[in-house]
Coordinates of C-alpha atoms in Angstrom, one line a residue:
Chain A
M150 CA -30.4 -45.3 -4.9
P151 CA -30.5 -47.6 -8.0
I152 CA -27.5 -49.7 -8.9
S153 CA -26.7 -47.6 -11.9
A154 CA -26.0 -44.7 -9.6
D155 CA -23.5 -46.4 -7.5
V156 CA -20.5 -44.9 -9.2
F157 CA -21.7 -41.5 -8.0
T158 CA -21.3 -42.3 -4.3
A159 CA -18.5 -40.9 -2.4
T160 CA -16.8 -44.3 -2.1
A161 CA -16.1 -44.3 -5.8
R162 CA -14.2 -41.1 -5.5
G163 CA -10.8 -41.1 -7.2
K164 CA -11.5 -44.4 -8.9
R165 CA -11.1 -43.9 -12.6
S166 CA -12.9 -46.3 -14.8
G167 CA -11.4 -44.7 -17.9
E168 CA -8.0 -46.4 -17.4
G169 CA -8.4 -47.9 -20.9
P170 CA -8.2 -45.9 -24.1
S171 CA -11.4 -44.1 -23.4
K172 CA -12.1 -41.5 -26.1
V173 CA -14.9 -39.7 -24.3
Q174 CA -14.8 -38.4 -20.8
L175 CA -18.0 -36.4 -20.8
S176 CA -20.7 -36.7 -23.3
V177 CA -23.5 -34.2 -23.7
R178 CA -26.7 -35.3 -25.6
S179 CA -29.6 -33.0 -26.5
L180 CA -29.1 -30.8 -23.5
S181 CA -31.5 -27.9 -22.9
A182 CA -31.5 -25.7 -19.8
H183 CA -34.1 -23.3 -18.5
Y184 CA -34.2 -20.5 -16.0
G185 CA -37.8 -20.6 -14.9
K186 CA -39.7 -20.4 -18.2
R187 CA -36.9 -18.9 -20.2
L188 CA -34.9 -21.3 -22.3
A189 CA -31.2 -20.5 -22.1
I190 CA -29.6 -23.2 -24.2
R191 CA -31.2 -25.6 -26.7
N192 CA -30.4 -29.1 -27.8
V193 CA -26.6 -29.0 -27.2
S194 CA -24.7 -32.2 -28.0
L195 CA -20.9 -32.6 -27.8
D196 CA -18.2 -34.9 -26.5
F197 CA -15.4 -33.8 -24.2
K198 CA -12.2 -35.9 -24.6
P199 CA -10.2 -37.0 -21.6
R200 CA -7.1 -35.1 -20.5
T201 CA -7.8 -32.3 -23.0
V202 CA -8.6 -28.7 -22.6
T203 CA -11.8 -27.8 -24.3
A204 CA -12.7 -24.1 -24.6
L205 CA -16.3 -22.9 -24.8
I206 CA -16.4 -19.6 -26.6
G207 CA -19.1 -17.2 -27.8
P208 CA -20.4 -13.7 -27.2
S209 CA -22.1 -12.7 -23.9
G210 CA -25.5 -14.4 -23.4
C211 CA -24.8 -17.3 -25.7
G212 CA -25.2 -19.8 -22.8
K213 CA -21.6 -21.0 -22.5
T214 CA -21.6 -20.6 -18.7
T215 CA -25.0 -22.2 -18.5
L216 CA -23.7 -25.2 -20.4
L217 CA -20.7 -25.4 -18.1
R218 CA -22.9 -25.2 -15.0
C219 CA -25.0 -28.1 -16.3
L220 CA -21.9 -30.4 -16.3
N221 CA -21.6 -30.5 -12.5
R222 CA -25.3 -30.1 -11.8
I223 CA -24.8 -26.7 -10.2
H224 CA -27.1 -25.0 -12.7
E225 CA -30.1 -26.5 -10.9
V226 CA -29.1 -24.8 -7.7
T227 CA -30.5 -21.5 -9.0
R228 CA -34.1 -21.2 -8.0
G229 CA -36.4 -22.2 -10.8
A230 CA -33.6 -23.6 -13.0
S231 CA -34.1 -26.9 -14.8
V232 CA -32.3 -29.2 -17.3
S233 CA -33.4 -31.7 -19.8
G234 CA -31.2 -34.1 -21.8
V235 CA -28.3 -36.4 -21.0
V236 CA -24.8 -35.8 -19.6
E237 CA -22.8 -38.9 -19.4
L238 CA -19.7 -39.0 -17.2
E239 CA -17.7 -42.1 -18.4
G240 CA -20.9 -43.6 -19.6
Q241 CA -23.1 -42.8 -16.6
D242 CA -25.9 -40.3 -17.0
I243 CA -25.5 -37.7 -14.2
Y244 CA -29.1 -36.7 -14.7
A245 CA -30.5 -40.2 -14.3
P246 CA -33.1 -40.5 -11.5
G247 CA -31.5 -41.4 -8.2
V248 CA -28.2 -39.8 -9.0
D249 CA -27.0 -37.6 -6.1
P250 CA -25.8 -34.2 -7.5
V251 CA -23.5 -34.0 -4.5
A252 CA -21.7 -37.1 -5.6
V253 CA -21.5 -35.8 -9.2
R254 CA -19.8 -32.6 -7.9
R255 CA -17.1 -34.6 -6.2
R256 CA -16.0 -36.0 -9.5
V257 CA -16.5 -32.8 -11.5
G258 CA -14.7 -29.9 -9.9
M259 CA -15.3 -26.2 -10.6
V260 CA -13.5 -22.9 -10.5
F261 CA -15.5 -19.8 -10.7
Q262 CA -15.1 -16.5 -12.6
R263 CA -14.4 -14.5 -9.4
P264 CA -12.0 -16.0 -7.0
N265 CA -14.1 -17.1 -4.0
P266 CA -11.9 -18.5 -1.2
F267 CA -13.8 -19.0 2.0
P268 CA -13.1 -15.7 3.9
T269 CA -13.3 -17.2 7.4
M270 CA -10.9 -20.1 6.6
S271 CA -7.1 -20.1 6.5
I272 CA -5.3 -20.9 3.3
L273 CA -4.7 -24.5 4.6
D274 CA -8.4 -25.0 5.5
N275 CA -9.5 -23.6 2.2
V276 CA -7.5 -26.2 0.3
V277 CA -8.8 -29.1 2.4
A278 CA -12.4 -27.8 2.6
G279 CA -13.7 -30.4 0.2
L280 CA -12.0 -33.3 2.0
R281 CA -13.2 -32.1 5.4
L282 CA -16.7 -32.6 4.1
V283 CA -16.3 -36.3 3.9
G284 CA -14.4 -36.4 7.2
E285 CA -10.9 -36.8 5.7
C286 CA -7.9 -34.7 6.6
R287 CA -8.5 -34.3 10.3
S288 CA -4.9 -33.9 11.4
R289 CA -2.6 -31.1 10.6
G290 CA -0.2 -33.5 9.1
E291 CA -2.7 -34.8 6.6
K292 CA -3.8 -31.3 5.8
L293 CA -0.2 -30.2 5.1
E294 CA 0.4 -33.2 2.9
V295 CA -2.7 -32.5 0.7
A296 CA -2.0 -28.8 0.7
E297 CA 1.5 -29.2 -0.5
R298 CA 0.5 -31.6 -3.2
T299 CA -2.4 -29.6 -4.6
L300 CA -0.8 -26.2 -4.1
R301 CA 2.2 -27.4 -6.0
L302 CA -0.1 -28.5 -8.8
A303 CA -1.7 -25.1 -8.7
A304 CA 1.7 -23.4 -8.8
L305 CA 1.1 -21.6 -5.6
W306 CA 3.0 -23.6 -3.0
D307 CA 6.2 -21.5 -3.0
E308 CA 4.2 -18.3 -2.6
V309 CA 2.1 -19.4 0.4
K310 CA 4.1 -22.2 2.1
D311 CA 5.2 -19.9 4.9
K312 CA 1.7 -18.4 5.6
L313 CA -0.7 -21.4 5.3
D314 CA -2.5 -20.2 8.5
R315 CA -3.3 -16.7 7.1
S316 CA -6.7 -16.0 5.6
G317 CA -7.3 -16.8 2.0
L318 CA -8.3 -13.2 1.6
S319 CA -4.8 -12.0 2.4
L320 CA -3.7 -13.2 -1.1
S321 CA -3.8 -11.3 -4.4
G322 CA -6.6 -11.9 -6.8
G323 CA -4.4 -14.2 -9.0
Q324 CA -3.2 -16.1 -6.0
Q325 CA -6.7 -16.5 -4.7
Q326 CA -7.8 -18.0 -8.0
R327 CA -4.9 -20.5 -7.9
L328 CA -6.0 -21.3 -4.3
C329 CA -9.5 -22.0 -5.6
I330 CA -7.9 -24.3 -8.2
A331 CA -6.0 -26.1 -5.6
R332 CA -9.1 -26.4 -3.5
A333 CA -11.0 -27.9 -6.5
L334 CA -8.1 -30.4 -7.2
A335 CA -7.9 -31.5 -3.5
T336 CA -11.0 -33.8 -3.9
E337 CA -9.3 -35.4 -6.9
P338 CA -12.0 -34.8 -9.5
E339 CA -11.8 -36.2 -13.0
V340 CA -13.1 -33.2 -14.7
L341 CA -12.3 -29.5 -13.9
L342 CA -14.8 -26.9 -15.0
M343 CA -13.4 -23.3 -15.3
D344 CA -15.8 -20.4 -15.8
E345 CA -13.7 -17.5 -17.2
P346 CA -11.1 -18.2 -14.5
A347 CA -8.8 -15.4 -15.5
S348 CA -11.3 -12.7 -16.5
A349 CA -11.0 -10.9 -13.2
L350 CA -7.2 -11.0 -13.2
D351 CA -4.3 -9.0 -14.4
P352 CA -2.2 -10.2 -17.5
I353 CA 0.6 -11.8 -15.4
S354 CA -1.9 -13.8 -13.3
T355 CA -3.8 -14.7 -16.4
A356 CA -0.6 -16.1 -18.0
K357 CA 0.0 -18.2 -14.9
I358 CA -3.5 -19.6 -14.9
E359 CA -3.2 -20.4 -18.6
D360 CA 0.1 -22.2 -18.1
L361 CA -1.5 -24.1 -15.3
M362 CA -4.3 -25.3 -17.5
S363 CA -1.9 -26.8 -19.9
T364 CA -0.1 -28.6 -17.0
L365 CA -3.3 -29.8 -15.5
A366 CA -4.5 -31.2 -18.8
E367 CA -1.9 -34.0 -18.4
R368 CA -4.0 -35.4 -15.6
Y369 CA -7.5 -33.8 -15.8
T370 CA -10.2 -33.1 -18.3
I371 CA -10.5 -29.4 -18.5
I372 CA -13.5 -27.5 -19.8
V373 CA -13.0 -23.7 -19.8
V374 CA -15.4 -21.0 -20.6
T375 CA -13.8 -17.9 -22.0
H376 CA -14.8 -14.7 -23.9
N377 CA -11.2 -14.3 -24.9
M378 CA -10.5 -16.0 -28.2
Q379 CA -6.8 -15.6 -28.0
Q380 CA -6.9 -17.4 -24.7
A381 CA -9.0 -20.2 -26.2
A382 CA -6.5 -20.5 -29.0
R383 CA -3.6 -20.6 -26.6
V384 CA -4.8 -23.1 -24.1
S385 CA -7.3 -25.4 -25.7
Q386 CA -7.1 -28.4 -28.1
E387 CA -10.8 -28.4 -28.8
T388 CA -13.2 -25.5 -29.1
A389 CA -16.9 -25.2 -29.0
F390 CA -18.5 -22.0 -30.4
M391 CA -21.9 -21.1 -29.1
L392 CA -24.2 -18.4 -30.2
A393 CA -27.7 -17.1 -29.2
G394 CA -30.2 -17.4 -32.0
E395 CA -32.8 -14.9 -33.1
D396 CA -34.9 -15.9 -30.1
G397 CA -32.1 -15.4 -27.6
V398 CA -31.6 -19.1 -27.0
G399 CA -28.0 -20.3 -27.0
E400 CA -27.0 -23.1 -29.4
L401 CA -23.9 -24.9 -30.3
V402 CA -22.8 -23.6 -33.7
E403 CA -19.5 -25.4 -34.2
F404 CA -17.3 -27.8 -32.4
G405 CA -13.9 -29.2 -33.4
P406 CA -10.2 -29.1 -32.9
T407 CA -9.1 -25.6 -31.9
T408 CA -6.7 -25.1 -34.8
E409 CA -9.3 -26.1 -37.3
L410 CA -12.0 -24.0 -35.8
F411 CA -9.8 -20.9 -35.8
T412 CA -8.2 -21.4 -39.2
R413 CA -10.9 -23.1 -41.3
P414 CA -14.3 -22.5 -39.6
K415 CA -17.0 -24.5 -41.3
D416 CA -19.8 -22.2 -40.2
R417 CA -20.2 -18.7 -41.5
R418 CA -21.2 -17.4 -38.0
T419 CA -18.1 -18.9 -36.5
E420 CA -16.0 -17.1 -39.1
D421 CA -17.8 -13.8 -38.4
Y422 CA -17.1 -14.2 -34.7
I423 CA -13.5 -15.1 -34.8
T424 CA -12.7 -12.4 -37.3
G425 CA -14.3 -9.9 -34.9
R426 CA -17.3 -9.0 -37.0
F427 CA -19.6 -9.2 -34.0
G428 CA -19.5 -10.0 -30.3
Chain B
M1063 CA -4.0 34.5 -15.6
G1064 CA -7.6 35.7 -15.2
E1065 CA -10.2 33.4 -13.5
P1066 CA -8.9 30.2 -12.0
A1067 CA -10.0 27.2 -14.1
F1068 CA -11.3 25.1 -11.3
R1069 CA -13.0 27.8 -9.2
P1070 CA -14.9 26.2 -6.4
R1071 CA -18.7 26.5 -6.7
Y1072 CA -20.4 27.6 -3.5
R1073 CA -22.7 24.7 -2.6
V1074 CA -25.2 25.7 0.0
G1075 CA -27.0 22.3 -0.1
D1076 CA -23.9 20.3 0.6
R1077 CA -23.0 22.5 3.6
L1078 CA -26.5 22.4 5.0
F1079 CA -26.6 18.6 4.6
A1080 CA -23.2 18.2 6.3
W1081 CA -24.3 20.4 9.2
A1082 CA -27.6 18.5 9.6
L1083 CA -25.7 15.2 9.8
N1084 CA -23.2 16.6 12.2
L1085 CA -25.8 18.1 14.4
S1086 CA -27.9 14.9 14.7
T1087 CA -24.8 12.8 15.5
W1088 CA -23.6 15.1 18.2
F1089 CA -27.1 15.5 19.6
Y1090 CA -27.0 11.8 20.5
V1091 CA -23.5 12.1 22.0
A1092 CA -24.7 15.0 24.1
L1093 CA -27.8 13.1 25.0
I1094 CA -25.8 10.1 26.3
V1095 CA -23.4 12.4 28.2
G1096 CA -26.4 14.3 29.6
L1097 CA -28.1 11.1 30.7
F1098 CA -25.1 9.8 32.4
T1099 CA -24.6 13.2 34.2
V1100 CA -28.2 13.3 35.4
L1101 CA -28.1 9.7 36.7
L1102 CA -24.8 10.4 38.4
A1103 CA -26.0 13.5 40.0
G1104 CA -29.3 11.9 41.1
S1105 CA -27.6 8.9 42.7
W1106 CA -24.8 11.0 44.3
L1107 CA -26.4 10.8 47.7
A1108 CA -26.6 7.0 47.5
I1109 CA -23.0 6.7 46.3
K1110 CA -21.8 9.0 49.1
S1111 CA -23.8 7.0 51.7
F1112 CA -23.0 3.4 50.6
G1113 CA -19.9 3.7 48.4
L1114 CA -18.8 0.6 46.6
H1115 CA -20.3 -1.6 49.3
F1116 CA -23.6 -0.9 47.5
L1117 CA -22.5 -3.1 44.6
V1118 CA -21.8 -6.2 46.8
A1119 CA -24.4 -5.8 49.5
S1120 CA -27.3 -8.2 49.1
S1121 CA -29.9 -7.0 51.6
W1122 CA -32.7 -4.7 50.4
D1123 CA -34.9 -3.2 53.1
P1124 CA -36.0 0.4 52.5
V1125 CA -37.7 0.5 55.9
T1126 CA -34.5 0.0 57.8
G1127 CA -32.4 1.8 55.2
H1128 CA -30.5 -1.3 54.0
F1129 CA -29.8 -1.0 50.3
G1130 CA -27.8 -3.6 48.3
A1131 CA -27.7 -3.9 44.6
L1132 CA -26.3 -7.3 44.2
P1133 CA -29.6 -9.3 43.9
F1134 CA -30.7 -7.0 41.1
I1135 CA -27.4 -7.1 39.2
F1136 CA -27.5 -10.9 39.6
G1137 CA -31.1 -11.1 38.4
T1138 CA -30.6 -8.8 35.4
I1139 CA -27.5 -10.6 34.2
V1140 CA -28.7 -14.2 34.8
S1141 CA -32.1 -13.7 33.2
S1142 CA -30.6 -12.0 30.2
V1143 CA -27.8 -14.5 29.7
I1144 CA -30.1 -17.5 29.8
A1145 CA -32.5 -15.6 27.5
I1146 CA -29.8 -14.9 24.9
A1147 CA -28.4 -18.4 25.1
I1148 CA -31.9 -19.8 24.2
A1149 CA -32.8 -17.1 21.8
A1150 CA -29.5 -17.3 19.8
V1151 CA -29.9 -21.0 19.2
V1152 CA -33.6 -20.8 18.2
G1153 CA -33.3 -17.5 16.4
I1154 CA -30.3 -18.5 14.3
A1155 CA -31.9 -21.8 13.4
A1156 CA -35.1 -20.1 12.4
A1157 CA -33.2 -17.6 10.4
A1158 CA -31.2 -20.3 8.6
Y1159 CA -34.4 -22.2 7.9
L1160 CA -36.2 -19.1 6.5
A1161 CA -33.3 -18.0 4.4
E1162 CA -32.0 -21.4 3.1
F1163 CA -34.4 -24.2 3.5
A1164 CA -38.0 -23.0 3.5
P1165 CA -39.8 -22.8 0.1
P1166 CA -40.5 -19.2 -0.7
L1167 CA -44.3 -19.7 -0.3
I1168 CA -43.7 -20.5 3.3
A1169 CA -40.7 -18.4 4.0
R1170 CA -42.3 -15.0 3.1
P1171 CA -45.3 -15.2 5.4
L1172 CA -43.2 -16.8 8.2
A1173 CA -40.6 -14.0 8.0
F1174 CA -43.4 -11.4 8.1
L1175 CA -44.9 -13.1 11.1
I1176 CA -41.6 -13.1 13.0
E1177 CA -41.1 -9.5 12.3
L1178 CA -44.6 -8.9 13.6
L1179 CA -43.7 -10.7 16.8
A1180 CA -40.9 -8.2 17.4
A1181 CA -43.5 -5.5 17.4
V1182 CA -45.8 -7.0 20.0
P1183 CA -45.7 -4.8 23.2
S1184 CA -43.8 -6.4 26.0
V1185 CA -46.7 -6.1 28.4
V1186 CA -48.6 -8.6 26.2
Y1187 CA -45.7 -11.1 26.6
G1188 CA -45.8 -10.4 30.3
L1189 CA -49.5 -11.1 30.5
W1190 CA -49.1 -14.3 28.6
G1191 CA -46.2 -15.3 30.8
L1192 CA -48.2 -14.6 34.0
F1193 CA -51.4 -16.3 32.9
V1194 CA -50.2 -19.1 30.7
L1195 CA -46.5 -19.9 31.1
A1196 CA -46.2 -19.5 34.8
P1197 CA -49.1 -21.9 35.6
V1198 CA -47.7 -24.4 33.1
M1199 CA -44.2 -24.0 34.6
R1200 CA -45.6 -24.7 38.1
S1201 CA -47.7 -27.7 37.1
A1202 CA -45.9 -29.3 34.2
I1203 CA -42.5 -28.0 33.0
G1204 CA -41.0 -27.4 36.4
P1205 CA -41.9 -30.8 37.9
A1206 CA -40.8 -32.5 34.7
I1207 CA -37.4 -30.9 34.9
Q1208 CA -37.1 -31.4 38.6
S1209 CA -37.9 -35.1 38.4
K1210 CA -34.9 -35.6 36.0
L1211 CA -32.5 -32.9 37.1
G1212 CA -33.7 -32.1 40.6
W1213 CA -30.4 -33.1 42.1
L1214 CA -28.8 -30.1 40.5
P1215 CA -29.0 -27.0 42.8
L1216 CA -30.0 -25.2 39.6
F1217 CA -33.4 -27.0 39.6
S1218 CA -34.0 -27.5 43.3
G1219 CA -36.5 -26.0 45.7
P1220 CA -40.2 -25.2 45.4
I1221 CA -41.6 -24.2 42.1
Y1222 CA -43.7 -21.1 42.3
G1223 CA -44.4 -20.7 38.6
V1224 CA -43.0 -17.2 38.5
G1225 CA -39.3 -17.0 38.9
M1226 CA -35.9 -16.7 37.1
L1227 CA -36.5 -19.5 34.6
T1228 CA -40.0 -18.2 33.6
A1229 CA -38.6 -14.7 33.2
S1230 CA -35.7 -16.0 31.1
L1231 CA -38.1 -17.9 28.9
I1232 CA -40.3 -14.9 28.4
L1233 CA -37.3 -12.8 27.6
A1234 CA -36.0 -15.4 25.2
L1235 CA -39.4 -15.5 23.4
M1236 CA -39.3 -11.7 23.1
I1237 CA -35.9 -11.5 21.6
V1238 CA -36.0 -14.5 19.3
P1239 CA -37.7 -12.3 16.6
T1240 CA -34.9 -9.8 16.8
V1241 CA -32.2 -12.4 16.4
A1242 CA -34.1 -14.2 13.7
A1243 CA -35.1 -11.2 11.6
I1244 CA -31.7 -9.6 11.6
S1245 CA -29.7 -12.8 11.2
R1246 CA -32.0 -13.8 8.3
D1247 CA -31.1 -10.6 6.4
F1248 CA -27.4 -11.3 6.9
I1249 CA -27.7 -15.0 5.9
E1250 CA -29.6 -14.0 2.8
G1251 CA -26.9 -11.4 2.1
V1252 CA -24.1 -14.0 1.8
A1253 CA -22.9 -13.9 -1.7
V1254 CA -24.0 -16.6 -4.1
D1255 CA -20.4 -17.4 -5.0
Q1256 CA -19.7 -18.5 -1.4
R1257 CA -22.5 -21.0 -1.5
E1258 CA -21.6 -22.2 -5.0
A1259 CA -18.0 -22.6 -4.0
M1260 CA -19.0 -25.0 -1.2
L1261 CA -21.6 -26.8 -3.3
A1262 CA -19.1 -27.3 -6.1
L1263 CA -16.8 -29.1 -3.7
G1264 CA -19.6 -31.7 -3.1
A1265 CA -21.3 -30.3 -0.1
T1266 CA -24.9 -30.9 0.8
T1267 CA -27.3 -28.0 1.4
W1268 CA -26.8 -28.4 5.1
E1269 CA -23.0 -28.5 4.9
T1270 CA -23.1 -25.5 2.7
V1271 CA -25.1 -23.5 5.2
R1272 CA -22.9 -24.7 8.1
R1273 CA -19.5 -24.3 6.6
A1274 CA -19.9 -21.4 4.1
V1275 CA -23.0 -19.4 4.7
L1276 CA -23.2 -19.2 8.5
P1277 CA -19.4 -18.4 8.9
A1278 CA -19.7 -15.6 6.3
A1279 CA -22.8 -14.2 8.0
R1280 CA -21.2 -14.4 11.5
P1281 CA -20.5 -10.7 12.1
G1282 CA -24.1 -9.8 11.3
I1283 CA -25.5 -12.7 13.4
F1284 CA -23.3 -11.6 16.3
G1285 CA -24.6 -8.1 16.0
A1286 CA -28.2 -9.4 16.1
C1287 CA -27.4 -11.2 19.3
V1288 CA -25.8 -8.1 20.9
L1289 CA -28.9 -6.1 20.0
A1290 CA -31.2 -8.7 21.4
L1291 CA -29.1 -9.0 24.6
G1292 CA -29.4 -5.3 25.1
R1293 CA -33.2 -5.6 24.8
A1294 CA -33.2 -8.4 27.4
L1295 CA -31.1 -6.4 29.9
G1296 CA -33.3 -3.4 29.8
E1297 CA -36.7 -5.2 29.5
T1298 CA -38.9 -4.0 32.4
I1299 CA -42.6 -4.8 32.3
A1300 CA -42.6 -8.4 31.1
T1301 CA -39.8 -9.3 33.5
T1302 CA -41.5 -7.6 36.4
M1303 CA -44.7 -9.6 35.8
V1304 CA -43.1 -13.0 35.8
I1305 CA -39.8 -13.0 37.8
G1306 CA -41.4 -12.9 41.2
N1307 CA -39.8 -9.7 42.4
R1308 CA -37.9 -11.0 45.4
P1309 CA -34.5 -9.4 46.0
A1310 CA -32.7 -12.6 46.8
I1311 CA -29.9 -14.5 45.1
S1312 CA -30.8 -18.1 44.7
A1313 CA -29.0 -21.0 43.0
S1314 CA -32.3 -22.4 41.8
L1315 CA -33.8 -21.1 38.6
F1316 CA -37.2 -21.9 39.9
A1317 CA -36.8 -19.3 42.7
P1318 CA -38.1 -15.8 42.3
G1319 CA -35.6 -13.0 41.5
Y1320 CA -35.5 -9.4 40.7
T1321 CA -33.9 -7.2 38.1
L1322 CA -32.6 -3.6 38.1
A1323 CA -35.3 -2.5 35.7
S1324 CA -38.1 -4.2 37.6
V1325 CA -37.2 -2.8 41.0
I1326 CA -37.0 0.7 39.6
A1327 CA -40.4 0.4 38.0
N1328 CA -42.0 -1.2 41.0
E1329 CA -40.6 1.0 43.8
F1330 CA -40.1 4.4 42.3
T1331 CA -43.6 5.6 43.3
E1332 CA -43.2 4.3 46.8
A1333 CA -39.8 5.8 47.4
T1334 CA -40.4 8.2 50.3
T1335 CA -36.9 9.2 51.5
Q1336 CA -34.3 11.1 49.6
V1337 CA -31.8 8.3 50.0
Y1338 CA -34.3 5.7 48.7
I1339 CA -34.9 7.7 45.6
S1340 CA -31.2 8.3 45.1
T1341 CA -30.6 4.6 45.4
L1342 CA -33.1 3.7 42.7
I1343 CA -31.5 6.3 40.4
G1344 CA -28.2 4.6 41.3
L1345 CA -29.7 1.3 40.1
G1346 CA -30.6 3.1 36.9
L1347 CA -27.0 4.2 36.5
L1348 CA -25.9 0.6 37.1
L1349 CA -28.2 -0.7 34.4
F1350 CA -26.9 2.0 32.1
V1351 CA -23.3 1.1 32.8
I1352 CA -23.9 -2.7 32.6
S1353 CA -25.6 -2.2 29.2
I1354 CA -22.7 -0.2 27.9
V1355 CA -20.1 -2.7 29.3
V1356 CA -21.9 -5.7 27.9
N1357 CA -22.2 -4.1 24.5
A1358 CA -18.5 -3.0 24.5
A1359 CA -17.4 -6.5 25.6
A1360 CA -19.5 -8.1 22.9
R1361 CA -18.0 -5.9 20.3
I1362 CA -14.4 -6.5 21.5
L1363 CA -15.1 -10.3 21.5
M1364 CA -16.5 -10.1 18.0
H1365 CA -13.4 -8.2 16.8
T1366 CA -11.0 -10.6 18.3
V1367 CA -12.9 -13.6 17.0
L1368 CA -13.0 -12.1 13.5
R1369 CA -9.4 -10.9 13.5
N1370 CA -8.2 -14.3 14.6
V1371 CA -9.7 -15.8 11.5
E1372 CA -9.1 -13.0 9.0
E1373 CA -5.7 -11.6 9.8
R1374 CA -3.9 -14.6 10.9

């Protein structure tokens, strides 16, 4: 592995080079993504600020989830999928040759649309699953310590502290999703990707997840895909609007501070979308 | 009031369909009960003559009228257990490779080939075992094992070629396709979000398979192994050709043995006395009962294992 890729090894986990006044956590340059021969997103460039919630909005099929999945290199897991362009995590291109996608994913965590706790693991083991991968958290004491810290962060601790040995599936959908958030936080990523994390949940659970995003943004860089514009307006400081063009390929239309994008959109298409004229 | 608003429509098709389903289900229940009754009736003479002693007696001499089932029970269970132990490891590994690691260009023909292997008649496996595996066992595999592990009673004594180990290997070979083909379906059926959940935590492909995919597919894999074990327990012709057909219990896996199915197939045409015939039918009843008990035990085991994890 070349020297430039050293920061993507497991040993660098938790180390944050952005201690200084870094303005950009994650920088996307001319990113295009394919599924087989089909182009899904074209030439997307934008910068994600540290400790900020950035929302990716747009109608179905605009490529917002694809963009999100390119940021932790999980897009390429799909058979036939490919990516071109540059994604820099604190100045390091995660698509540079020699970079191990496994190491990238340890620094860029992800929460999925449908809660997906591991059904054969207890709540406790779900939380520490990522740490167990690198041989940490062997003893129950260590597990409990990590579980309490991350489950408190995910606002789930009080609800599950007495049943940590029960299956993750014994929880409600909203609790499962917060468990998945705790699981993603346990490996101490710098960036947390969230793919419509509340779309499968009831309004109360949704509100909890949204509150959580704001709290987590004090420590993490959060990028959230949502089809719900109100949600984007509520939780994010920055918003990117994506839209599929005539040829069905997703492009970035507008990107800026959330209040500006929702009150004074620069692009005609953004205005049409946020005023509900399509999508 | 007039006509009720939601008057039921008389649906002939639905009723016929329900009856057809009922009938075919109960037909099999009746068949199993019938089979059991016939076996019990046929072996009644033997049961009356030998009682429970039949199960623990180990001498088998039809000429003098000594009938003991223990060597056959031993042979059946030992050969099947060794076979499933080998086949589970190989079959699950093959299934995981085909479903997760092999490029599609290789995976598809390979999967087809494995399913084809499941369709090869067992007499062909038996022939191959007798003419290829047994000689190799006698001249190469057996001596090699014995030179290293000969101090174990398990690998002591003369190597005939045919014997318990050869039979177990042939059985394993026969049931690997069953384990692999069914397990592969279940491994492929594990939801994408489970895989991605593990990958997103920074797992390698291998870790994802081991920690997320295989656990999620466990009930199906377990079912595949139970099915394969059932096949091994009842396998007749291939075992008969390579196990050596000697009704003796030996600690050594190189020694010849005998199974319930083999002795029935071998001796039924020679059974001259009523009690001899009745004894062979009794062995059939035993095989029937062992198969059911093993299946039930496996299912109970699976349920406890799964409940332990899921309902804790």
